[in-house]
């Protein structure tokens, strides 16, 4: 199967957001990686409801911690791209690759800076009216731009 960018949710906290991202990845035909600890059970009703009946089409991998996912990505010769509201290249100016793993952080605290120090980062420019976008909204924006730039649209 040809490569497409993947989405990674690092320690997600809110079940409906993760369910919405799961539906997004099913629709885009990309892999979803969840890094534990999760802020909910995979049997959570809100998670399942947000993903609707698309769960059988979600290509989901749950990782026991950051180091295991990071090693997998490096072993595959792929690149981690981190989303942060604090710094980075505008998402629409970034040169995405089909093998990128796009990492989004927990909804209430974002990614820890030590995770992405020295790594490629992207941001979605927004006005000062809000601190950040909803994580599942940001995931959709970043994923479809990565699919467009890497010529891997569904």
PDB file of C-alpha atoms in Angstrom:
ATOM      1  CA  UNK A   1       0.000   0.000   0.000  1.00  0.00           C
ATOM      2  CA  UNK A   2       1.416   3.448  -0.893  1.00  0.00           C
ATOM      3  CA  UNK A   3       2.367   5.691   2.001  1.00  0.00           C
ATOM      4  CA  UNK A   4       0.138   8.489   3.201  1.00  0.00           C
ATOM      5  CA  UNK A   5       0.730  10.848   6.104  1.00  0.00           C
ATOM      6  CA  UNK A   6      -0.411   9.469   9.469  1.00  0.00           C
ATOM      7  CA  UNK A   7      -1.984  11.231  12.446  1.00  0.00           C
ATOM      8  CA  UNK A   8      -0.655  10.769  15.967  1.00  0.00           C
ATOM      9  CA  UNK A   9      -2.573  11.854  19.059  1.00  0.00           C
ATOM     10  CA  UNK A  10      -0.172  12.131  21.982  1.00  0.00           C
ATOM     11  CA  UNK A  11      -1.981  11.385  25.259  1.00  0.00           C
ATOM     12  CA  UNK A  12      -5.435  12.488  24.047  1.00  0.00           C
ATOM     13  CA  UNK A  13      -7.851  13.454  26.797  1.00  0.00           C
ATOM     14  CA  UNK A  14     -11.309  14.061  25.334  1.00  0.00           C
ATOM     15  CA  UNK A  15     -13.162  11.049  23.893  1.00  0.00           C
ATOM     16  CA  UNK A  16     -15.383  12.886  21.361  1.00  0.00           C
ATOM     17  CA  UNK A  17     -12.346  14.650  19.876  1.00  0.00           C
ATOM     18  CA  UNK A  18     -10.515  11.362  19.414  1.00  0.00           C
ATOM     19  CA  UNK A  19     -13.629   9.750  17.951  1.00  0.00           C
ATOM     20  CA  UNK A  20     -13.950  12.610  15.480  1.00  0.00           C
ATOM     21  CA  UNK A  21     -10.284  12.212  14.479  1.00  0.00           C
ATOM     22  CA  UNK A  22     -10.833   8.469  14.073  1.00  0.00           C
ATOM     23  CA  UNK A  23     -13.682   9.162  11.638  1.00  0.00           C
ATOM     24  CA  UNK A  24     -11.451  11.684   9.836  1.00  0.00           C
ATOM     25  CA  UNK A  25      -8.679   9.111   9.380  1.00  0.00           C
ATOM     26  CA  UNK A  26     -11.136   6.487   8.139  1.00  0.00           C
ATOM     27  CA  UNK A  27     -12.450   8.943   5.556  1.00  0.00           C
ATOM     28  CA  UNK A  28      -8.959   9.940   4.445  1.00  0.00           C
ATOM     29  CA  UNK A  29      -7.639   6.384   4.396  1.00  0.00           C
ATOM     30  CA  UNK A  30      -4.754   7.100   6.775  1.00  0.00           C
ATOM     31  CA  UNK A  31      -3.408   5.499   9.932  1.00  0.00           C
ATOM     32  CA  UNK A  32      -4.247   6.786  13.407  1.00  0.00           C
ATOM     33  CA  UNK A  33      -1.779   6.323  16.253  1.00  0.00           C
ATOM     34  CA  UNK A  34      -2.739   6.936  19.874  1.00  0.00           C
ATOM     35  CA  UNK A  35       0.022   7.309  22.456  1.00  0.00           C
ATOM     36  CA  UNK A  36      -0.822   6.251  25.996  1.00  0.00           C
ATOM     37  CA  UNK A  37      -1.773   7.170  28.578  1.00  0.00           C
ATOM     38  CA  UNK A  38      -5.199   7.956  27.159  1.00  0.00           C
ATOM     39  CA  UNK A  39      -7.629  10.102  29.121  1.00  0.00           C
ATOM     40  CA  UNK A  40     -10.419   7.583  28.492  1.00  0.00           C
ATOM     41  CA  UNK A  41     -11.125   3.940  27.727  1.00  0.00           C
ATOM     42  CA  UNK A  42     -11.357   2.751  24.124  1.00  0.00           C
ATOM     43  CA  UNK A  43     -14.806   1.455  25.105  1.00  0.00           C
ATOM     44  CA  UNK A  44     -16.001   4.970  26.042  1.00  0.00           C
ATOM     45  CA  UNK A  45     -19.515   5.703  24.710  1.00  0.00           C
ATOM     46  CA  UNK A  46     -18.646   9.253  23.638  1.00  0.00           C
ATOM     47  CA  UNK A  47     -15.595   8.015  21.741  1.00  0.00           C
ATOM     48  CA  UNK A  48     -17.641   5.379  19.919  1.00  0.00           C
ATOM     49  CA  UNK A  49     -20.500   7.790  19.206  1.00  0.00           C
ATOM     50  CA  UNK A  50     -18.188  10.404  17.645  1.00  0.00           C
ATOM     51  CA  UNK A  51     -16.624   7.749  15.406  1.00  0.00           C
ATOM     52  CA  UNK A  52     -20.103   6.568  14.370  1.00  0.00           C
ATOM     53  CA  UNK A  53     -20.129   3.244  12.536  1.00  0.00           C
ATOM     54  CA  UNK A  54     -16.731   3.868  10.902  1.00  0.00           C
ATOM     55  CA  UNK A  55     -14.641   2.129  13.572  1.00  0.00           C
ATOM     56  CA  UNK A  56     -14.105  -1.005  11.447  1.00  0.00           C
ATOM     57  CA  UNK A  57     -12.408   1.249   8.853  1.00  0.00           C
ATOM     58  CA  UNK A  58     -10.124   3.012  11.339  1.00  0.00           C
ATOM     59  CA  UNK A  59      -6.538   1.787  11.052  1.00  0.00           C
ATOM     60  CA  UNK A  60      -5.689   2.252  14.706  1.00  0.00           C
ATOM     61  CA  UNK A  61      -2.504   1.504  16.616  1.00  0.00           C
ATOM     62  CA  UNK A  62      -2.238   2.238  20.326  1.00  0.00           C
ATOM     63  CA  UNK A  63       1.303   2.718  21.640  1.00  0.00           C
ATOM     64  CA  UNK A  64       2.226   2.126  25.306  1.00  0.00           C
ATOM     65  CA  UNK A  65       4.270   5.323  25.393  1.00  0.00           C
ATOM     66  CA  UNK A  66       6.103   7.925  23.358  1.00  0.00           C
ATOM     67  CA  UNK A  67       9.400   6.050  23.063  1.00  0.00           C
ATOM     68  CA  UNK A  68       7.789   3.037  21.367  1.00  0.00           C
ATOM     69  CA  UNK A  69       6.084   5.172  18.697  1.00  0.00           C
ATOM     70  CA  UNK A  70       9.190   7.296  18.157  1.00  0.00           C
ATOM     71  CA  UNK A  71      11.313   4.174  17.624  1.00  0.00           C
ATOM     72  CA  UNK A  72       8.761   2.766  15.154  1.00  0.00           C
ATOM     73  CA  UNK A  73       8.765   6.010  13.146  1.00  0.00           C
ATOM     74  CA  UNK A  74      12.574   6.133  13.055  1.00  0.00           C
ATOM     75  CA  UNK A  75      12.813   2.430  12.112  1.00  0.00           C
ATOM     76  CA  UNK A  76      10.494   3.115   9.159  1.00  0.00           C
ATOM     77  CA  UNK A  77      12.693   5.999   8.001  1.00  0.00           C
ATOM     78  CA  UNK A  78       9.794   8.409   8.487  1.00  0.00           C
ATOM     79  CA  UNK A  79       9.615  11.875   9.984  1.00  0.00           C
ATOM     80  CA  UNK A  80       7.716  13.270  12.955  1.00  0.00           C
ATOM     81  CA  UNK A  81       6.041  16.639  12.371  1.00  0.00           C
ATOM     82  CA  UNK A  82       4.732  18.360  15.476  1.00  0.00           C
ATOM     83  CA  UNK A  83       1.755  20.690  15.675  1.00  0.00           C
ATOM     84  CA  UNK A  84       2.046  23.519  18.154  1.00  0.00           C
ATOM     85  CA  UNK A  85       0.276  26.812  18.607  1.00  0.00           C
ATOM     86  CA  UNK A  86       3.471  28.376  19.974  1.00  0.00           C
ATOM     87  CA  UNK A  87       5.938  28.182  17.084  1.00  0.00           C
ATOM     88  CA  UNK A  88       6.773  26.594  13.777  1.00  0.00           C
ATOM     89  CA  UNK A  89       6.191  27.010  10.093  1.00  0.00           C
ATOM     90  CA  UNK A  90       2.720  27.953   8.951  1.00  0.00           C
ATOM     91  CA  UNK A  91       0.956  24.717   8.034  1.00  0.00           C
ATOM     92  CA  UNK A  92       0.350  25.962   4.479  1.00  0.00           C
ATOM     93  CA  UNK A  93       4.063  26.712   3.916  1.00  0.00           C
ATOM     94  CA  UNK A  94       5.359  23.343   5.116  1.00  0.00           C
ATOM     95  CA  UNK A  95       6.742  20.689   2.746  1.00  0.00           C
ATOM     96  CA  UNK A  96       4.864  17.590   3.896  1.00  0.00           C
ATOM     97  CA  UNK A  97       5.940  14.100   2.835  1.00  0.00           C
ATOM     98  CA  UNK A  98       3.767  11.047   2.296  1.00  0.00           C
ATOM     99  CA  UNK A  99       5.637   9.293   5.121  1.00  0.00           C
ATOM    100  CA  UNK A 100       5.135  12.013   7.765  1.00  0.00           C
ATOM    101  CA  UNK A 101       3.618  11.296  11.151  1.00  0.00           C
ATOM    102  CA  UNK A 102       1.764  14.468  12.201  1.00  0.00           C
ATOM    103  CA  UNK A 103       1.666  14.723  15.996  1.00  0.00           C
ATOM    104  CA  UNK A 104      -0.992  16.618  17.952  1.00  0.00           C
ATOM    105  CA  UNK A 105      -0.922  17.031  21.718  1.00  0.00           C
ATOM    106  CA  UNK A 106      -3.375  16.725  24.575  1.00  0.00           C
ATOM    107  CA  UNK A 107      -6.287  19.125  24.394  1.00  0.00           C
ATOM    108  CA  UNK A 108      -5.720  20.899  27.712  1.00  0.00           C
ATOM    109  CA  UNK A 109      -1.942  21.303  27.660  1.00  0.00           C
ATOM    110  CA  UNK A 110      -0.570  20.713  24.159  1.00  0.00           C
ATOM    111  CA  UNK A 111       2.691  18.963  23.398  1.00  0.00           C
ATOM    112  CA  UNK A 112       5.533  19.241  25.899  1.00  0.00           C
ATOM    113  CA  UNK A 113       8.310  21.351  24.353  1.00  0.00           C
ATOM    114  CA  UNK A 114      10.953  18.721  25.091  1.00  0.00           C
ATOM    115  CA  UNK A 115       9.116  16.341  22.737  1.00  0.00           C
ATOM    116  CA  UNK A 116       9.555  18.541  19.682  1.00  0.00           C
ATOM    117  CA  UNK A 117      12.731  20.513  20.450  1.00  0.00           C
ATOM    118  CA  UNK A 118      14.833  20.522  17.283  1.00  0.00           C
ATOM    119  CA  UNK A 119      12.116  18.756  15.266  1.00  0.00           C
ATOM    120  CA  UNK A 120       9.934  20.145  12.446  1.00  0.00           C
ATOM    121  CA  UNK A 121       6.925  22.021  13.802  1.00  0.00           C
ATOM    122  CA  UNK A 122       3.858  23.463  12.131  1.00  0.00           C
ATOM    123  CA  UNK A 123       1.267  25.899  13.387  1.00  0.00           C
ATOM    124  CA  UNK A 124      -2.130  27.039  12.197  1.00  0.00           C
ATOM    125  CA  UNK A 125      -2.176  30.844  12.242  1.00  0.00           C
ATOM    126  CA  UNK A 126      -5.175  32.205  14.141  1.00  0.00           C
ATOM    127  CA  UNK A 127      -6.143  35.566  15.588  1.00  0.00           C
ATOM    128  CA  UNK A 128      -5.486  36.507  19.193  1.00  0.00           C
ATOM    129  CA  UNK A 129      -9.209  36.045  19.899  1.00  0.00           C
ATOM    130  CA  UNK A 130      -8.566  32.403  20.912  1.00  0.00           C
ATOM    131  CA  UNK A 131      -5.584  30.490  22.328  1.00  0.00           C
ATOM    132  CA  UNK A 132      -5.955  27.487  20.053  1.00  0.00           C
ATOM    133  CA  UNK A 133      -8.302  25.524  17.827  1.00  0.00           C
ATOM    134  CA  UNK A 134     -10.092  22.365  18.836  1.00  0.00           C
ATOM    135  CA  UNK A 135      -7.649  19.462  18.421  1.00  0.00           C
ATOM    136  CA  UNK A 136      -9.908  17.549  16.029  1.00  0.00           C
ATOM    137  CA  UNK A 137     -10.377  20.658  13.876  1.00  0.00           C
ATOM    138  CA  UNK A 138      -6.611  21.195  13.777  1.00  0.00           C
ATOM    139  CA  UNK A 139      -6.109  17.527  12.869  1.00  0.00           C
ATOM    140  CA  UNK A 140      -8.410  17.905   9.861  1.00  0.00           C
ATOM    141  CA  UNK A 141      -6.710  21.067   8.652  1.00  0.00           C
ATOM    142  CA  UNK A 142      -3.223  19.589   8.954  1.00  0.00           C
ATOM    143  CA  UNK A 143      -4.081  16.184   7.541  1.00  0.00           C
ATOM    144  CA  UNK A 144      -5.767  17.428   4.399  1.00  0.00           C
ATOM    145  CA  UNK A 145      -2.995  19.933   3.724  1.00  0.00           C
ATOM    146  CA  UNK A 146      -0.440  17.134   4.143  1.00  0.00           C
ATOM    147  CA  UNK A 147      -2.436  14.917   1.778  1.00  0.00           C
ATOM    148  CA  UNK A 148      -2.652  17.734  -0.766  1.00  0.00           C
ATOM    149  CA  UNK A 149       1.031  18.659  -0.625  1.00  0.00           C
ATOM    150  CA  UNK A 150       2.214  15.031  -0.676  1.00  0.00           C
ATOM    151  CA  UNK A 151      -0.119  14.214  -3.603  1.00  0.00           C
ATOM    152  CA  UNK A 152      -1.836  11.446  -1.640  1.00  0.00           C
ATOM    153  CA  UNK A 153      -5.423  12.747  -1.522  1.00  0.00           C
ATOM    154  CA  UNK A 154      -8.095  10.032  -1.285  1.00  0.00           C
TER     155      UNK A 154
END
